[in-house]
mmCIF file with all atom_site columns, C-alpha atoms in Angstrom:
data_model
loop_
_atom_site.group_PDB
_atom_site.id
_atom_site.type_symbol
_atom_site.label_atom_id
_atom_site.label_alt_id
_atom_site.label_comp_id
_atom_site.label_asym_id
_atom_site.label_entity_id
_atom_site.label_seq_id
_atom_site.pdbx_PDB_ins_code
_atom_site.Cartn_x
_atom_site.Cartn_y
_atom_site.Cartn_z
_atom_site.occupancy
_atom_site.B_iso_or_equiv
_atom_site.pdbx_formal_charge
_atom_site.auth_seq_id
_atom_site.auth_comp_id
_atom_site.auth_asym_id
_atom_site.auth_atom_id
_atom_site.pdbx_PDB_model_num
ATOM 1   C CA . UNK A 1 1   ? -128.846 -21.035 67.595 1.00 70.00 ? 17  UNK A CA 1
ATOM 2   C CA . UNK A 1 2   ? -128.141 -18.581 65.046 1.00 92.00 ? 18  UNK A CA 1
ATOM 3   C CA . UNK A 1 3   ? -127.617 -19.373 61.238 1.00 97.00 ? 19  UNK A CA 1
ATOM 4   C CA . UNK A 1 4   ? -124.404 -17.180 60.037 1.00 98.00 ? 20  UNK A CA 1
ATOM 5   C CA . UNK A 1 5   ? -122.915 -16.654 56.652 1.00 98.00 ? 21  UNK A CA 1
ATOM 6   C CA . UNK A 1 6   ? -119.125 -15.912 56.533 1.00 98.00 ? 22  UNK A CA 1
ATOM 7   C CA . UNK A 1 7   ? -118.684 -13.901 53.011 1.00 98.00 ? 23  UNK A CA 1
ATOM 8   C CA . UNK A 1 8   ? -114.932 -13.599 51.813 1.00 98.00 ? 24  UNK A CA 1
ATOM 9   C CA . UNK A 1 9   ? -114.562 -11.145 49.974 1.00 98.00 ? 25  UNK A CA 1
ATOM 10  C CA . UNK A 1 10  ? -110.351 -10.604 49.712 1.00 98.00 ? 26  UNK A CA 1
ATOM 11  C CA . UNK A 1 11  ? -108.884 -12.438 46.206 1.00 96.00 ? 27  UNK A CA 1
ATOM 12  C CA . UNK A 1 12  ? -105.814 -13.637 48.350 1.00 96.00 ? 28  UNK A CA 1
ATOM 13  C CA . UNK A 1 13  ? -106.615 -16.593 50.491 1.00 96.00 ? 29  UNK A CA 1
ATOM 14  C CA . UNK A 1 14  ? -103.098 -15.624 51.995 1.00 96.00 ? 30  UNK A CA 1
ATOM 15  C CA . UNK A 1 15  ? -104.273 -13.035 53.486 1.00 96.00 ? 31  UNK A CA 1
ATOM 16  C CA . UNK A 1 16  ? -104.413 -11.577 56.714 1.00 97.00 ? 32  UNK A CA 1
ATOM 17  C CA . UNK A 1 17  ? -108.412 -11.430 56.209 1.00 97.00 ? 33  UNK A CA 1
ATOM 18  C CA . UNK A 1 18  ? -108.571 -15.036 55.571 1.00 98.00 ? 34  UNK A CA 1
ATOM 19  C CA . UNK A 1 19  ? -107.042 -14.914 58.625 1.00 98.00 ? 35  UNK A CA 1
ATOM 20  C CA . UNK A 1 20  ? -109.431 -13.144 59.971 1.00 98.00 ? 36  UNK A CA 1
ATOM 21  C CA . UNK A 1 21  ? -112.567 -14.957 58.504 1.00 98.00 ? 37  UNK A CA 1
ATOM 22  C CA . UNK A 1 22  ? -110.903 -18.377 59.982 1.00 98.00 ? 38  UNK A CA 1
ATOM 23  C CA . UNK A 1 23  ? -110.795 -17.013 63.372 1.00 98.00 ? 39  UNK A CA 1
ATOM 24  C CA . UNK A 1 24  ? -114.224 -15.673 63.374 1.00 98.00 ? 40  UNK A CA 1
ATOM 25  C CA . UNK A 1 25  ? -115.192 -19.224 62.540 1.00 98.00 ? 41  UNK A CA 1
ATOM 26  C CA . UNK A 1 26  ? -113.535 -21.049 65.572 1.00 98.00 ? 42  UNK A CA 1
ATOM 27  C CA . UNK A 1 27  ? -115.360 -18.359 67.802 1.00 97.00 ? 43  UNK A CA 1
ATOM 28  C CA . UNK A 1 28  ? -118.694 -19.240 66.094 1.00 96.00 ? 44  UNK A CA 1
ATOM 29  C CA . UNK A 1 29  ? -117.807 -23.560 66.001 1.00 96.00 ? 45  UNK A CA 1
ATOM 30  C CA . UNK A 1 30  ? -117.253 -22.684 69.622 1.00 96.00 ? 46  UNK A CA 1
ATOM 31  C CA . UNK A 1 31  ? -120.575 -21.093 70.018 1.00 95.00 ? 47  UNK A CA 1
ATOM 32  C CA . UNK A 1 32  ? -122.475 -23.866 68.270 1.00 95.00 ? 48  UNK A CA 1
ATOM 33  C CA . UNK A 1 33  ? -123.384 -22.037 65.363 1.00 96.00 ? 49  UNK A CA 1
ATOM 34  C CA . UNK A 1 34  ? -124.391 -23.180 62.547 1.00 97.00 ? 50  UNK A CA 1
ATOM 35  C CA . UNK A 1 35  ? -122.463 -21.621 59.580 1.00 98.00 ? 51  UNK A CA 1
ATOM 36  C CA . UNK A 1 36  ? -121.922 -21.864 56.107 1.00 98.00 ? 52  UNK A CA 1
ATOM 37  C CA . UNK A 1 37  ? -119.590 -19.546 53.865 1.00 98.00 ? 53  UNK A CA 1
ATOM 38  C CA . UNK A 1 38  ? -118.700 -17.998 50.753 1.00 98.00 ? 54  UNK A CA 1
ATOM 39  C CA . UNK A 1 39  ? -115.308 -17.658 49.185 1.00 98.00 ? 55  UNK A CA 1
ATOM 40  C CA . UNK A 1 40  ? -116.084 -14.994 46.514 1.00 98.00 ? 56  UNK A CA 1
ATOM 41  C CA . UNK A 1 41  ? -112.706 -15.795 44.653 1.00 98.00 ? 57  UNK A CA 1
ATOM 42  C CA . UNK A 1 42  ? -113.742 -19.257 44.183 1.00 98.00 ? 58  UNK A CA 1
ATOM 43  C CA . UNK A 1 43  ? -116.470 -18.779 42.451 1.00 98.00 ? 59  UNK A CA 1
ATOM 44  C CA . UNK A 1 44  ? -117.149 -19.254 38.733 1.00 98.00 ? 60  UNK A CA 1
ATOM 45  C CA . UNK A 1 45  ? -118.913 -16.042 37.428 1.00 98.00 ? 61  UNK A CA 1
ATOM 46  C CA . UNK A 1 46  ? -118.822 -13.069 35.278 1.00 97.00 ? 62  UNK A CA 1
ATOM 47  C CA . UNK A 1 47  ? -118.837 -10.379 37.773 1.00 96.00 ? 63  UNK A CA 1
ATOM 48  C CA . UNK A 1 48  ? -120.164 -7.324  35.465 1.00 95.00 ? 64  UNK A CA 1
ATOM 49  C CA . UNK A 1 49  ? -123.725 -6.961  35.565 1.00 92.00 ? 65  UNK A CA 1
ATOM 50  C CA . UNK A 1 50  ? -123.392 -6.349  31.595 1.00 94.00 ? 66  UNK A CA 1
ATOM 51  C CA . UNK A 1 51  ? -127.037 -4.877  31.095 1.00 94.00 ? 67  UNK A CA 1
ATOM 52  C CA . UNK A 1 52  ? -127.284 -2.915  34.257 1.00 90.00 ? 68  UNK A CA 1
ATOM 53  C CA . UNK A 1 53  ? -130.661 -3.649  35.016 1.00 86.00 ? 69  UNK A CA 1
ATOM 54  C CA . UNK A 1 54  ? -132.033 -2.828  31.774 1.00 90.00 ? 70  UNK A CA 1
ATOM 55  C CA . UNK A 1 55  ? -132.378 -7.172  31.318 1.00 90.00 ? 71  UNK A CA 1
ATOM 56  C CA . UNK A 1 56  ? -131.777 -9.976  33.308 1.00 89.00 ? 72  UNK A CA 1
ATOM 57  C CA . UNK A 1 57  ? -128.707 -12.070 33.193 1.00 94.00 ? 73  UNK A CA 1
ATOM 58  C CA . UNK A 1 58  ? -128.824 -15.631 34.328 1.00 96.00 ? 74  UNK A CA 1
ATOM 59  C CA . UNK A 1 59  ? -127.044 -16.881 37.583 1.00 97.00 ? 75  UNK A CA 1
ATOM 60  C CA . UNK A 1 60  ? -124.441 -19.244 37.586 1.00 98.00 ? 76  UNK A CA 1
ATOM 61  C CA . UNK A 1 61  ? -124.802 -22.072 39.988 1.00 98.00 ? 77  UNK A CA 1
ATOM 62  C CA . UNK A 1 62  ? -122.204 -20.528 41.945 1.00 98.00 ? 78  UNK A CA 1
ATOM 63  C CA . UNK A 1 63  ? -124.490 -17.799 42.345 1.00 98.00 ? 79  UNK A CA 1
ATOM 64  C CA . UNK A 1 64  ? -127.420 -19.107 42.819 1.00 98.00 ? 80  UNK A CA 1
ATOM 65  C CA . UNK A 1 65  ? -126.146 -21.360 45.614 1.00 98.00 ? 81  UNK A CA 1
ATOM 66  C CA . UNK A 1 66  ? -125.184 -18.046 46.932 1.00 98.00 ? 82  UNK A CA 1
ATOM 67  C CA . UNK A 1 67  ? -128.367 -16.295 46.937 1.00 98.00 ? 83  UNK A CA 1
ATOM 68  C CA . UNK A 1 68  ? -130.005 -19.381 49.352 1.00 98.00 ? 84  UNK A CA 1
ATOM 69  C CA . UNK A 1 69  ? -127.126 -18.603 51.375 1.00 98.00 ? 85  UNK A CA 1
ATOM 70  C CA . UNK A 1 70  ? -128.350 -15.471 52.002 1.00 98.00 ? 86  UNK A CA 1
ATOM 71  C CA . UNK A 1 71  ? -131.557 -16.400 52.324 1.00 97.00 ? 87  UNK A CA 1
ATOM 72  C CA . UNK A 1 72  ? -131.243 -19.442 54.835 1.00 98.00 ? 88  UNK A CA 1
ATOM 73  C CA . UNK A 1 73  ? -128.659 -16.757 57.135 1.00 98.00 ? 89  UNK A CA 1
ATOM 74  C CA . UNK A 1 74  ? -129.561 -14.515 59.803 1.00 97.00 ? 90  UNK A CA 1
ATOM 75  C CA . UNK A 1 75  ? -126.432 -12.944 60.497 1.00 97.00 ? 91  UNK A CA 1
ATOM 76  C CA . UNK A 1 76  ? -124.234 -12.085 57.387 1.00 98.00 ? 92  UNK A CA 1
ATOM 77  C CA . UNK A 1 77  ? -120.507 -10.990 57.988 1.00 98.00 ? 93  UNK A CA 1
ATOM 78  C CA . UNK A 1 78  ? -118.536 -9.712  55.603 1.00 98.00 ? 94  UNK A CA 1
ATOM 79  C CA . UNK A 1 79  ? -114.543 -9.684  55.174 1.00 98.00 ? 95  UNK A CA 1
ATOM 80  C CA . UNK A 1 80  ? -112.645 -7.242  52.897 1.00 97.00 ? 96  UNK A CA 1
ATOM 81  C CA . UNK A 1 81  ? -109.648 -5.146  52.611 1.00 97.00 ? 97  UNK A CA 1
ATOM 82  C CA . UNK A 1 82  ? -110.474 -1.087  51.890 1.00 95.00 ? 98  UNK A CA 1
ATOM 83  C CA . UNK A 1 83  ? -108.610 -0.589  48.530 1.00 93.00 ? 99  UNK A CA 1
ATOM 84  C CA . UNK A 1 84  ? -108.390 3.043   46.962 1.00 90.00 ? 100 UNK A CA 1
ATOM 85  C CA . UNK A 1 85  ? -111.218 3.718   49.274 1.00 88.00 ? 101 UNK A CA 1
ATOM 86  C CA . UNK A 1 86  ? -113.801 0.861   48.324 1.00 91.00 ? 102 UNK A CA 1
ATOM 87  C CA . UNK A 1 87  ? -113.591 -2.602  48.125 1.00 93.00 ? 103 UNK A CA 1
ATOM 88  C CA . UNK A 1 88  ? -112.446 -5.470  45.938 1.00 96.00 ? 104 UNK A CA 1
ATOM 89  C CA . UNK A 1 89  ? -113.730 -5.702  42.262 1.00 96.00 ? 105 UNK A CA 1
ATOM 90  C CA . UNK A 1 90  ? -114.686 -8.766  43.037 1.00 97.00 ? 106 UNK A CA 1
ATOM 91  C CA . UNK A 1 91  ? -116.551 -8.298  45.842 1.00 97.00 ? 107 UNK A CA 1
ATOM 92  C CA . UNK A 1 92  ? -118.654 -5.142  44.054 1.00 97.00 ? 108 UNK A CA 1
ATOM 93  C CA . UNK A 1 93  ? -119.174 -7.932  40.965 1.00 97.00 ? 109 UNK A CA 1
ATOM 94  C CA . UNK A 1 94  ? -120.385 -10.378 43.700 1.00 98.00 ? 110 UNK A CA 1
ATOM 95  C CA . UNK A 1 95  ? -122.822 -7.995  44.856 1.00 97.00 ? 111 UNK A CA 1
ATOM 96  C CA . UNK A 1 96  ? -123.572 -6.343  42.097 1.00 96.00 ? 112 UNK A CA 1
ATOM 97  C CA . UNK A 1 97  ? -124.872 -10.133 40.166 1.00 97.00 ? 113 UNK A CA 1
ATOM 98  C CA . UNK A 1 98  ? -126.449 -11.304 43.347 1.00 97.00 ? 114 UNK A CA 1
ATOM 99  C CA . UNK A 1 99  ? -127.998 -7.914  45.063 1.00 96.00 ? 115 UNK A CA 1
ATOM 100 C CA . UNK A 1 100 ? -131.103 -7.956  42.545 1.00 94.00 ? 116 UNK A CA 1
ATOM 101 C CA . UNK A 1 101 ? -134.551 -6.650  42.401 1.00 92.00 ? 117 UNK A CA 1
ATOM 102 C CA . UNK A 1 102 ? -136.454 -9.784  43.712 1.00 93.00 ? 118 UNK A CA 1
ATOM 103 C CA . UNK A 1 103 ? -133.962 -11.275 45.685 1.00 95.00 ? 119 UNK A CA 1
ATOM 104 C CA . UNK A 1 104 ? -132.833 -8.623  48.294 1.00 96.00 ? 120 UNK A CA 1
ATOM 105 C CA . UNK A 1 105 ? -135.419 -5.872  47.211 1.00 95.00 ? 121 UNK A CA 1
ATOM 106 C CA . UNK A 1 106 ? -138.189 -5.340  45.619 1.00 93.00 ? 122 UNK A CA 1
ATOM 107 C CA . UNK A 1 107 ? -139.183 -2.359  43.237 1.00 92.00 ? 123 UNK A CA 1
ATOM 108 C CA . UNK A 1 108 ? -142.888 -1.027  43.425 1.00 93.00 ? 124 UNK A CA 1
ATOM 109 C CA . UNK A 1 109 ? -144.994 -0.478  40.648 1.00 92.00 ? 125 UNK A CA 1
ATOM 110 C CA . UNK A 1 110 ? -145.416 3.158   39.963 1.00 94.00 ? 126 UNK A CA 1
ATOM 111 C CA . UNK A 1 111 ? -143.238 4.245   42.851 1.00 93.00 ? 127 UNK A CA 1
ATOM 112 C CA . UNK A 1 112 ? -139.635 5.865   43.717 1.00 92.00 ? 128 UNK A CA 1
ATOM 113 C CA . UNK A 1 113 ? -140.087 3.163   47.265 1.00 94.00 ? 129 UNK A CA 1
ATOM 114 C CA . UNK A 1 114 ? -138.949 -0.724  46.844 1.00 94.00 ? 130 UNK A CA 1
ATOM 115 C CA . UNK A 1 115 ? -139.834 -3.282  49.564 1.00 95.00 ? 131 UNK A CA 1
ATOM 116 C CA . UNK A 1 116 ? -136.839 -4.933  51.517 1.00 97.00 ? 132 UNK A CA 1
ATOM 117 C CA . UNK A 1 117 ? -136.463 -8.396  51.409 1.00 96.00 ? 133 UNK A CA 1
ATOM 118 C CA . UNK A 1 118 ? -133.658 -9.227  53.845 1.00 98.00 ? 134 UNK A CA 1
ATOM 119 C CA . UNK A 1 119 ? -135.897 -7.520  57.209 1.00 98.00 ? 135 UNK A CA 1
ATOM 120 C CA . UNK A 1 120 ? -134.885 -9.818  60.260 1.00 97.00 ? 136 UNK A CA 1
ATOM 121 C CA . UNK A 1 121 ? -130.939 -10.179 59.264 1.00 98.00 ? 137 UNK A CA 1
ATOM 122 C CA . UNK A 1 122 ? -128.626 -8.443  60.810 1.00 97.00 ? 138 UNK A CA 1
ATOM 123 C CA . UNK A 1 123 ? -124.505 -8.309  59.471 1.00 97.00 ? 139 UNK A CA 1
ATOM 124 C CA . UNK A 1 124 ? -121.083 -7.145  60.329 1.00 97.00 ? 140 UNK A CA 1
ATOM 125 C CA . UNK A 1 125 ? -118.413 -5.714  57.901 1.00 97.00 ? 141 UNK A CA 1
ATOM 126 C CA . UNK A 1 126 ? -114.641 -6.666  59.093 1.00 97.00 ? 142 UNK A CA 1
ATOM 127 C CA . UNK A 1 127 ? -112.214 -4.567  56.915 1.00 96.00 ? 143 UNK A CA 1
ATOM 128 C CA . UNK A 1 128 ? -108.485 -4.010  56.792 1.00 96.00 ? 144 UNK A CA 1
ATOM 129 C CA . UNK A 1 129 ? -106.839 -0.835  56.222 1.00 94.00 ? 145 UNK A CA 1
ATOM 130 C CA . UNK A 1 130 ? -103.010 0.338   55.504 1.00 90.00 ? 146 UNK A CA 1
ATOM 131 C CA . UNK A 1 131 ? -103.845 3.545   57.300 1.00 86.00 ? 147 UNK A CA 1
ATOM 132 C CA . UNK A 1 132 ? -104.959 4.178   61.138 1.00 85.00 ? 148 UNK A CA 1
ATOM 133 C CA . UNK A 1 133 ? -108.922 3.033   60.994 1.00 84.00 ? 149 UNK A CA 1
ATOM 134 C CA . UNK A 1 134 ? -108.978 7.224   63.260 1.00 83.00 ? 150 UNK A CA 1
ATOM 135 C CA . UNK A 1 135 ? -107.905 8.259   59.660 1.00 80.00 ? 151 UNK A CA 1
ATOM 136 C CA . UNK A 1 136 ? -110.412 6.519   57.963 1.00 84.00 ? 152 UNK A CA 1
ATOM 137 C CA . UNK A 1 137 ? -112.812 7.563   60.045 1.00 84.00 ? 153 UNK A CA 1
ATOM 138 C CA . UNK A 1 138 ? -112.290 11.061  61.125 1.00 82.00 ? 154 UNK A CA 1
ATOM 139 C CA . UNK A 1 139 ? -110.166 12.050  57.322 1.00 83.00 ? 155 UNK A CA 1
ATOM 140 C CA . UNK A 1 140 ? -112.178 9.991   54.792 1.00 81.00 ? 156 UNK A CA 1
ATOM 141 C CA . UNK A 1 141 ? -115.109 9.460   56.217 1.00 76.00 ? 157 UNK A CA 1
ATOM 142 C CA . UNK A 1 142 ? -115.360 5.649   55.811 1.00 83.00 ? 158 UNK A CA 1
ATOM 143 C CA . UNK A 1 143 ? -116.686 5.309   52.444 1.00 84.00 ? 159 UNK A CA 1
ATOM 144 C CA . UNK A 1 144 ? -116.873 2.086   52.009 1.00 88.00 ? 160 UNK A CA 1
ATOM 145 C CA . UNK A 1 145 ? -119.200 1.616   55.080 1.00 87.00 ? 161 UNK A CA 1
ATOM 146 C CA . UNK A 1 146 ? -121.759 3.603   53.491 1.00 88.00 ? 162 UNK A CA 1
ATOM 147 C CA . UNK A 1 147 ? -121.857 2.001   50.181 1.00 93.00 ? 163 UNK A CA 1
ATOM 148 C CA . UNK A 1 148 ? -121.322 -1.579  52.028 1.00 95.00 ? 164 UNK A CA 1
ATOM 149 C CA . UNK A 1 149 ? -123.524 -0.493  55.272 1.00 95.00 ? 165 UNK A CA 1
ATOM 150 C CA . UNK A 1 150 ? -126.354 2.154   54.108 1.00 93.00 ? 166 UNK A CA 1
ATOM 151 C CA . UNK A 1 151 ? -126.829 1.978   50.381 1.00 95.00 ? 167 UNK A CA 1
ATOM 152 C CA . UNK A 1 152 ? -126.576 -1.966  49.975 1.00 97.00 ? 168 UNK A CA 1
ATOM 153 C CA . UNK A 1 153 ? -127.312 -4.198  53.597 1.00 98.00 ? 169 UNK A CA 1
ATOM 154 C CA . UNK A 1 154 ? -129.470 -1.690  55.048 1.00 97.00 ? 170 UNK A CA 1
ATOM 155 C CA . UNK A 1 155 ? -131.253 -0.821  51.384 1.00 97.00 ? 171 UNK A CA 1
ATOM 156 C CA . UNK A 1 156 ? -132.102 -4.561  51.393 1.00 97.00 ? 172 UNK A CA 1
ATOM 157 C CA . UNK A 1 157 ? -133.523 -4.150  55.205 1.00 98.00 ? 173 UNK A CA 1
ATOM 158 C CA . UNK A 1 158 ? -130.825 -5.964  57.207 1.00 98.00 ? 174 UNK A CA 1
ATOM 159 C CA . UNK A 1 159 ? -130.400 -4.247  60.328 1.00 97.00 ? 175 UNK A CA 1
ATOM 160 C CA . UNK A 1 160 ? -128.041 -3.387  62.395 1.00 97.00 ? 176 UNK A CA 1
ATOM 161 C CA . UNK A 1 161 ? -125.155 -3.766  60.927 1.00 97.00 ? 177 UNK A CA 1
ATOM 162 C CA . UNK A 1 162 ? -121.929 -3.515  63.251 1.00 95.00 ? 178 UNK A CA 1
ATOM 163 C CA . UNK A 1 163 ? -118.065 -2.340  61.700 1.00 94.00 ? 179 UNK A CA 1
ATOM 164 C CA . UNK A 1 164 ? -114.808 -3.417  62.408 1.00 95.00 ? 180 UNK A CA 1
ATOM 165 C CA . UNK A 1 165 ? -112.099 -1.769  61.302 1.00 93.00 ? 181 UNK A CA 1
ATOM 166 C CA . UNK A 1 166 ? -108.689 -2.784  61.391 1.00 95.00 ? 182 UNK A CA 1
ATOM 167 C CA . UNK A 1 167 ? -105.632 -0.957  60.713 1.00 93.00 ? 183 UNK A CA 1
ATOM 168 C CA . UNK A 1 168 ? -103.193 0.192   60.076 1.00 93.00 ? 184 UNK A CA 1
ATOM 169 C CA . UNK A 1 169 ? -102.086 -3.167  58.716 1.00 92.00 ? 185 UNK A CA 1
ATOM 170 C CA . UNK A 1 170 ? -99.201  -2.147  56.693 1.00 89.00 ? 186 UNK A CA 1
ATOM 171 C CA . UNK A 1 171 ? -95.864  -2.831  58.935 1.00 89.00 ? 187 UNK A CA 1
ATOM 172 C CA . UNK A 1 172 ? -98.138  -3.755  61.998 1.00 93.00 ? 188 UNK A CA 1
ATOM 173 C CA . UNK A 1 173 ? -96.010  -6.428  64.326 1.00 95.00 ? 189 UNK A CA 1
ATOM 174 C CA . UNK A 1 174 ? -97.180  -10.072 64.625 1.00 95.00 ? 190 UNK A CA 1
ATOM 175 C CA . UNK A 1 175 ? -98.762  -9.022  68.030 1.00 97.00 ? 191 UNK A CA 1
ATOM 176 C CA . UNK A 1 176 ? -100.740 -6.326  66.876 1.00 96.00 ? 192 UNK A CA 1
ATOM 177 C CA . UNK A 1 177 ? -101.955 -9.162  64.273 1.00 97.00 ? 193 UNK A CA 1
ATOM 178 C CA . UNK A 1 178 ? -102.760 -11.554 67.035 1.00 97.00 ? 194 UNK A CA 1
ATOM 179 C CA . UNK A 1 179 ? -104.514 -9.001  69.219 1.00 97.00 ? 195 UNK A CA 1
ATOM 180 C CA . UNK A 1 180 ? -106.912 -8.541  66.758 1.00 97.00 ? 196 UNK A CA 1
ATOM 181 C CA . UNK A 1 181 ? -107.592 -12.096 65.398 1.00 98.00 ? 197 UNK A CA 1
ATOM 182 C CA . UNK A 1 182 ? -108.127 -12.877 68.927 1.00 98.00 ? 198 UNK A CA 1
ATOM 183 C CA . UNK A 1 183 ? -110.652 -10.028 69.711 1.00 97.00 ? 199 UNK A CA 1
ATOM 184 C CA . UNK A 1 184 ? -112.529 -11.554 66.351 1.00 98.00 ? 200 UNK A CA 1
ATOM 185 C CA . UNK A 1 185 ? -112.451 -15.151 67.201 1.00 97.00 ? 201 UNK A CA 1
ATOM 186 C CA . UNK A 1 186 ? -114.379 -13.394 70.150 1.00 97.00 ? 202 UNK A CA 1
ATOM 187 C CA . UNK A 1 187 ? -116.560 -11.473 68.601 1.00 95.00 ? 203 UNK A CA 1
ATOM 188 C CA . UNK A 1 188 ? -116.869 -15.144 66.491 1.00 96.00 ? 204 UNK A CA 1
ATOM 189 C CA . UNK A 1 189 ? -117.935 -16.690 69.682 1.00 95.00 ? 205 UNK A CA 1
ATOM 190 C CA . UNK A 1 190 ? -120.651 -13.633 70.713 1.00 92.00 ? 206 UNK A CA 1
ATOM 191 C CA . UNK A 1 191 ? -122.208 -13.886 66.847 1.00 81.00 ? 207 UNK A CA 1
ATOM 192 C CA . UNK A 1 192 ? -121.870 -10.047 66.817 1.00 70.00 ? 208 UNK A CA 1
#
């Protein structure tokens, strides 16, 4: 039985990716799962990472709840809108306070190379767009899959890490909607 993490990382719990996030989570109860989830925006912490990593700030409870989260998982997946071709503030605070040097990765001594902590986890990013996800793709070249995928879940060694993209959401119908939140509370009940 696999251990997933549900991250939300949209502000608006009204949402269409809350949405989402609940119907991946009736695949996986259906599945027998076990799961246990994070609602960024109800969190209490100062998302800016105010010394870079020049010194240490101390995590909030919030936070440090989080980072045995991560740790306990084996399958992270991760819900966010694309805005202005990135994701939430919030979410890049999240990461950027809990994505440190000794708890996802590791920096060598007297070397460019770090050590990954997160090897054996594997994740999938679920994203909403207002244009057609071909756009995204084939136009704009998905940037927010390789700062999301490449330079921070596969940095930190988990592997592989599937995409979803779904869009365009702006003045989609109610069945396009429930087309999709059905083919998640699938891919829910597959853990993919």
């Amino acid at each position: 039985m696999k251990k997933v993490l549900l991250i939300q990382g949209h502000p608006d719990s009204e949402s269409f990716n809350f949405a989402l996030f609940d119907a991946y989570k009736k695949g996986l109860t259906a599945s027998g799962a076990e799961i246990k989830e994070i609602i960024i925006a109800d969190l209490k912490f100062d998302p800016i990472l105010r010394y870079g990593y020049r010194k240490r700030m101390e995590l909030e409870p919030d936070l440090l709840e989080s980072v045995e989260k991560i740790k306990w998982a084996d399958h992270l997946v991760f819900f966010y809108p694309v805005w202005w071709g990135s994701f939430p503030a919030l979410l890049k605070g999240f990461l950027d306070r809990v994505f440190l040097p000794g708890i996802v990765f590791a920096k060598r001594d007297n070397s460019l190379w770090w050590d990954k902590l997160l090897v054996g986890k594997t994740a999938h990013i679920i994203s909403t767009l207002d244009q057609p996800a071909w756009y995204y793709w084939l136009v704009n070249g998905r940037p927010t899959y390789y700062a999301m995928k490449r330079m921070t879940l596969e940095f930190c060694g988990i592997k592989p890490v599937r995409t979803t993209t779904i869009g365009p959401l702006r003045l989609s119908s109610d069945e396009y909607r429930k087309k999709w939140l059905k083919k998640i509370e699938k891919s829910g009940f597959n853990q993919k």
